[in-house]
CSV table of C-alpha atoms and ligand atoms in Angstrom, one decimal:
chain,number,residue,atom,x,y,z
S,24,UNK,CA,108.2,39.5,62.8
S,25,UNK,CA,107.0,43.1,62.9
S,26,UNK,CA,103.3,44.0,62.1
S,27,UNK,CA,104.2,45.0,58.2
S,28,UNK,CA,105.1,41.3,57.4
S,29,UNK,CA,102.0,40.1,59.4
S,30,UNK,CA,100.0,42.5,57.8
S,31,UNK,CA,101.1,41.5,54.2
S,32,UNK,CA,99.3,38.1,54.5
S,33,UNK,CA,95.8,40.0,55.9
S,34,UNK,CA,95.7,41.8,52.5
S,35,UNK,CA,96.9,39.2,50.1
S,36,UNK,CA,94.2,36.9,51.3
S,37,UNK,CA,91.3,39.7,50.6
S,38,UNK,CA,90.5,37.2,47.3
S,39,UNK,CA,90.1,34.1,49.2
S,40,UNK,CA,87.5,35.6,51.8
S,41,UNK,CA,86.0,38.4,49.7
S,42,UNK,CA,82.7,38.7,52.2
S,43,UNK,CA,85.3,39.1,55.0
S,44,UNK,CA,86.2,42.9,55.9
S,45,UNK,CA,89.7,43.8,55.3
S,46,UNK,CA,90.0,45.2,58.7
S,47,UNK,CA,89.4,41.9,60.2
S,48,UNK,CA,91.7,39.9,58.2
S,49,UNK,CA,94.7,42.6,58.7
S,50,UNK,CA,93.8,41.8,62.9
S,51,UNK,CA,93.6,37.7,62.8
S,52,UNK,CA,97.4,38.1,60.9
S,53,UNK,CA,98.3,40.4,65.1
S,54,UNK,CA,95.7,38.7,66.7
S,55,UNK,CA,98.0,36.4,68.9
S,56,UNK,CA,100.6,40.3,69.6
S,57,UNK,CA,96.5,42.0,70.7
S,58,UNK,CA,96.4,39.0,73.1
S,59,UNK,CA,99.9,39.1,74.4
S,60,UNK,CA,99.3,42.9,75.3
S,61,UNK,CA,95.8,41.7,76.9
S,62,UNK,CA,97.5,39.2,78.8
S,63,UNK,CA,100.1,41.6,79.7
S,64,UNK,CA,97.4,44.4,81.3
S,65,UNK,CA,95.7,41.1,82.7
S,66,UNK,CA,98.7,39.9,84.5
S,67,UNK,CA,98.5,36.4,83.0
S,68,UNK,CA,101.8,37.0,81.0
S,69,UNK,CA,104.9,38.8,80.5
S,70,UNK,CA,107.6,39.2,78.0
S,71,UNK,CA,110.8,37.4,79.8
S,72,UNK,CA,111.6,33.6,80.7
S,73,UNK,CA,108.3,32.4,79.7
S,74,UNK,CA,108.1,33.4,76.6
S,75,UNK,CA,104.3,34.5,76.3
S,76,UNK,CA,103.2,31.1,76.2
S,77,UNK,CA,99.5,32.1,76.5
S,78,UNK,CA,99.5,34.1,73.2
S,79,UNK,CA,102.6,33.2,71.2
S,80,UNK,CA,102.7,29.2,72.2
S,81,UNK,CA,102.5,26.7,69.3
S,82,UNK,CA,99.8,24.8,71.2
S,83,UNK,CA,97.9,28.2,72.3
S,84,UNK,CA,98.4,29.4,68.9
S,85,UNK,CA,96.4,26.4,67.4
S,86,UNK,CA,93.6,27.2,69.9
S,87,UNK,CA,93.1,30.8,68.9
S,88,UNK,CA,93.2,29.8,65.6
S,89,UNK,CA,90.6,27.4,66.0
S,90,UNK,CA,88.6,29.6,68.3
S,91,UNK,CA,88.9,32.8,65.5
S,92,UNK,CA,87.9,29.9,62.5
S,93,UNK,CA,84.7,28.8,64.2
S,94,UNK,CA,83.8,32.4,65.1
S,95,UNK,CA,83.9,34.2,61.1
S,96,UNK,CA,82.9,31.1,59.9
S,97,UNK,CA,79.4,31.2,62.3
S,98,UNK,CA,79.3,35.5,62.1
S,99,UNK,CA,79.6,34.9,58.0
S,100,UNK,CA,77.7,31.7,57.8
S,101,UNK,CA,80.7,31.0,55.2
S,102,UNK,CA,83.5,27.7,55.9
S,103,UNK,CA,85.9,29.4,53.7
S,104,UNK,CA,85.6,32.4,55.4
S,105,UNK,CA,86.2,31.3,58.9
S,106,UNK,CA,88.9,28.8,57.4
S,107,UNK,CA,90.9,31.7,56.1
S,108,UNK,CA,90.8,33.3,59.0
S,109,UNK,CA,91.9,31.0,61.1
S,110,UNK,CA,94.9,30.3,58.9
S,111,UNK,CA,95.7,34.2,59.0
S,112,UNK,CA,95.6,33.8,62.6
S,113,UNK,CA,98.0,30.9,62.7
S,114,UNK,CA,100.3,32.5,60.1
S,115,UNK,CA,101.1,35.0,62.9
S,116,UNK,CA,102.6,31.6,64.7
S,117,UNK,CA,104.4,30.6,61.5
S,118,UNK,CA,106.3,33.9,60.8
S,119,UNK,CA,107.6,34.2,64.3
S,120,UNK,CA,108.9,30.8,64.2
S,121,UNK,CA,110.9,31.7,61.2
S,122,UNK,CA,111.8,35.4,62.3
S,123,UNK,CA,112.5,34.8,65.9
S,124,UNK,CA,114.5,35.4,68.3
S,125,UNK,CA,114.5,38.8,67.5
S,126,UNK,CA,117.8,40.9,68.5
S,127,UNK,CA,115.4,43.5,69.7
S,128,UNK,CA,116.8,44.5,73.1
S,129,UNK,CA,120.1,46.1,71.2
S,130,UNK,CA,117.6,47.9,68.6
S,131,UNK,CA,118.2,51.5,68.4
S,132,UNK,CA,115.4,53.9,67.0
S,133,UNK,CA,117.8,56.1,66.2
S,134,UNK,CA,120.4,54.0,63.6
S,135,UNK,CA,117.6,51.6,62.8
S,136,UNK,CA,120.4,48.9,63.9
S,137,UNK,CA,120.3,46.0,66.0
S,138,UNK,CA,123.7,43.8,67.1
S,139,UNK,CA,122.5,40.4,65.6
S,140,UNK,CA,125.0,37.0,65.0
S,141,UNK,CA,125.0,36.6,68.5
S,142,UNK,CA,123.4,33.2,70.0
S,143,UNK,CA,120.0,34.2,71.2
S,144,UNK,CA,117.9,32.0,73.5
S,145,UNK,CA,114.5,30.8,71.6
S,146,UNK,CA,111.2,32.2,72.8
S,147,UNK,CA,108.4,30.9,71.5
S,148,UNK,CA,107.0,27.9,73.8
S,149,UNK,CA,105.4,24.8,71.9
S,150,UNK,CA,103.2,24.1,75.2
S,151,UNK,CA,103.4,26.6,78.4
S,152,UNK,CA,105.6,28.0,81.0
S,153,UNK,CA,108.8,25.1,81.2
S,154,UNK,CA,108.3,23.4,77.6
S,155,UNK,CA,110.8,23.6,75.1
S,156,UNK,CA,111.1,27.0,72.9
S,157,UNK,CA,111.7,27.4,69.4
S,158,UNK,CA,112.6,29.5,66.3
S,159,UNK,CA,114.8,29.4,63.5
S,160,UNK,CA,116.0,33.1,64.4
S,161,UNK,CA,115.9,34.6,60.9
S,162,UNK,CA,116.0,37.4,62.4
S,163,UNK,CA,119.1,37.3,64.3
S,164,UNK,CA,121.3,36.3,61.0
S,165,UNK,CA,120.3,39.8,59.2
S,166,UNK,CA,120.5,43.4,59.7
S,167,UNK,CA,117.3,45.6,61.1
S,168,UNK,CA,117.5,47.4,57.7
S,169,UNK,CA,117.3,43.6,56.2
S,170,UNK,CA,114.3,43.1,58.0
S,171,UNK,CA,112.8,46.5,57.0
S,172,UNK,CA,113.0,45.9,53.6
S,173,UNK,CA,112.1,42.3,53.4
S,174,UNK,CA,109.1,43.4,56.2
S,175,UNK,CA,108.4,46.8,53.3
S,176,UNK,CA,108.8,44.0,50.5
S,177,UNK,CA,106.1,42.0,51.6
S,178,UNK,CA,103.8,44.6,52.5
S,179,UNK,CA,104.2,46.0,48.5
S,180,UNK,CA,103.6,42.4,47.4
S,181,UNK,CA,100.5,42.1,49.5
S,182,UNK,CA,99.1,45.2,48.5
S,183,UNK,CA,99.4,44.9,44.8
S,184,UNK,CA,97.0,41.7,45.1
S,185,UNK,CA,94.9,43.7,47.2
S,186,UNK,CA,94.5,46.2,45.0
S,187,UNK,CA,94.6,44.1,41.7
S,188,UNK,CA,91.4,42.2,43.3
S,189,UNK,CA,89.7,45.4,44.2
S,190,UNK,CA,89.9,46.7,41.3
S,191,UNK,CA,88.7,43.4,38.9
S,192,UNK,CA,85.9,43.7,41.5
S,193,UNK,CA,85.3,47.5,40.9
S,194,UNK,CA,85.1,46.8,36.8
S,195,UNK,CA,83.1,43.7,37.5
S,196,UNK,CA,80.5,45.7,39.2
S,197,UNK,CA,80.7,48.4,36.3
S,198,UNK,CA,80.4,46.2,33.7
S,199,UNK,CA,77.0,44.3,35.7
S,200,UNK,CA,75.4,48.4,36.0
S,201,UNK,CA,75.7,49.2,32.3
A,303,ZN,ZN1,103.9,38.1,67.7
């Protein structure tokens, strides 16, 4: 899935960790795409055969997850905190098993198309380099505008309970000054 449907889920969970930043909840939901472009610079992976089974493996996946929980829930001294970050991080796991495999080599910038229906190899790895890969391939069964406007969709639905929370916040806080 692209970063606008991974995004959605950072600010639609702004109410259930209000001490946590936005910023950081909007980069648990890419954190495991900001690791596969470390490991990519680092040498430790790269997109092909593999399938990034250091950032985008189930059993990888868990670990960051873990790893990102433990870590907002010391910084903010706060379980729910860490726990909803570490769920945002997993989620990233969880939409690119339903999205992928992604039609992306045949993508054109230009007619925002891509040549999906075609049978697609999986590529996301459940352990590392020779395990089994999976995916349901949503995106493979509809059209790059499809996925722009469900990816758009989401990001709209997000949002709105972003800024509906904001806002009852904003009035609270008015109504506590008076
Ligand atoms: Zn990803």
């Amino acid at each position: 899935m692209g970063p606008f449907g991974h995004c959605a889920l950072g600010l639609a969970a702004k109410p259930a960790a209000p001490r946590v930043p936005l910023a950081i909840l909007l980069l648990s939901t890419v954190a495991l795409d900001i690791l596969a472009i470390a490991f990519g610079f680092a040498g430790i992976e790269k997109p092909g055969d593999a399938g990034l089974p250091w950032s985008h493996g189930l059993f990888m996946s868990v670990i960051w997850s873990v790893v990102a929980a433990l870590l907002i829930g010391l910084i903010y001294r706060n379980f729910r905190a860490g726990l909803v970050v570490g769920l945002l991080v997993f989620s990233h796991w969880l939409l690119d098993f339903v999205s992928h495999p992604i039609p992306f080599a045949s993508f054109s910038w230009r007619t925002w198309q891509w040549d999906y229906g075609r049978p697609l190899p999986s590529d996301l790895p459940l352990l590392f380099v020779g395990s089994p890969k999976v995916g349901l391939g949503l995106y493979n069964s509809i059209s790059a505008v499809e996925a722009t406007v469900l990816e758009v969709g989401m990001l709209l639905v997000g949002a709105a309970i972003y800024a509906r929370y904001t806002l009852k916040q904003k009035r609270n806080r008015q109504r506590h000054s008076v």
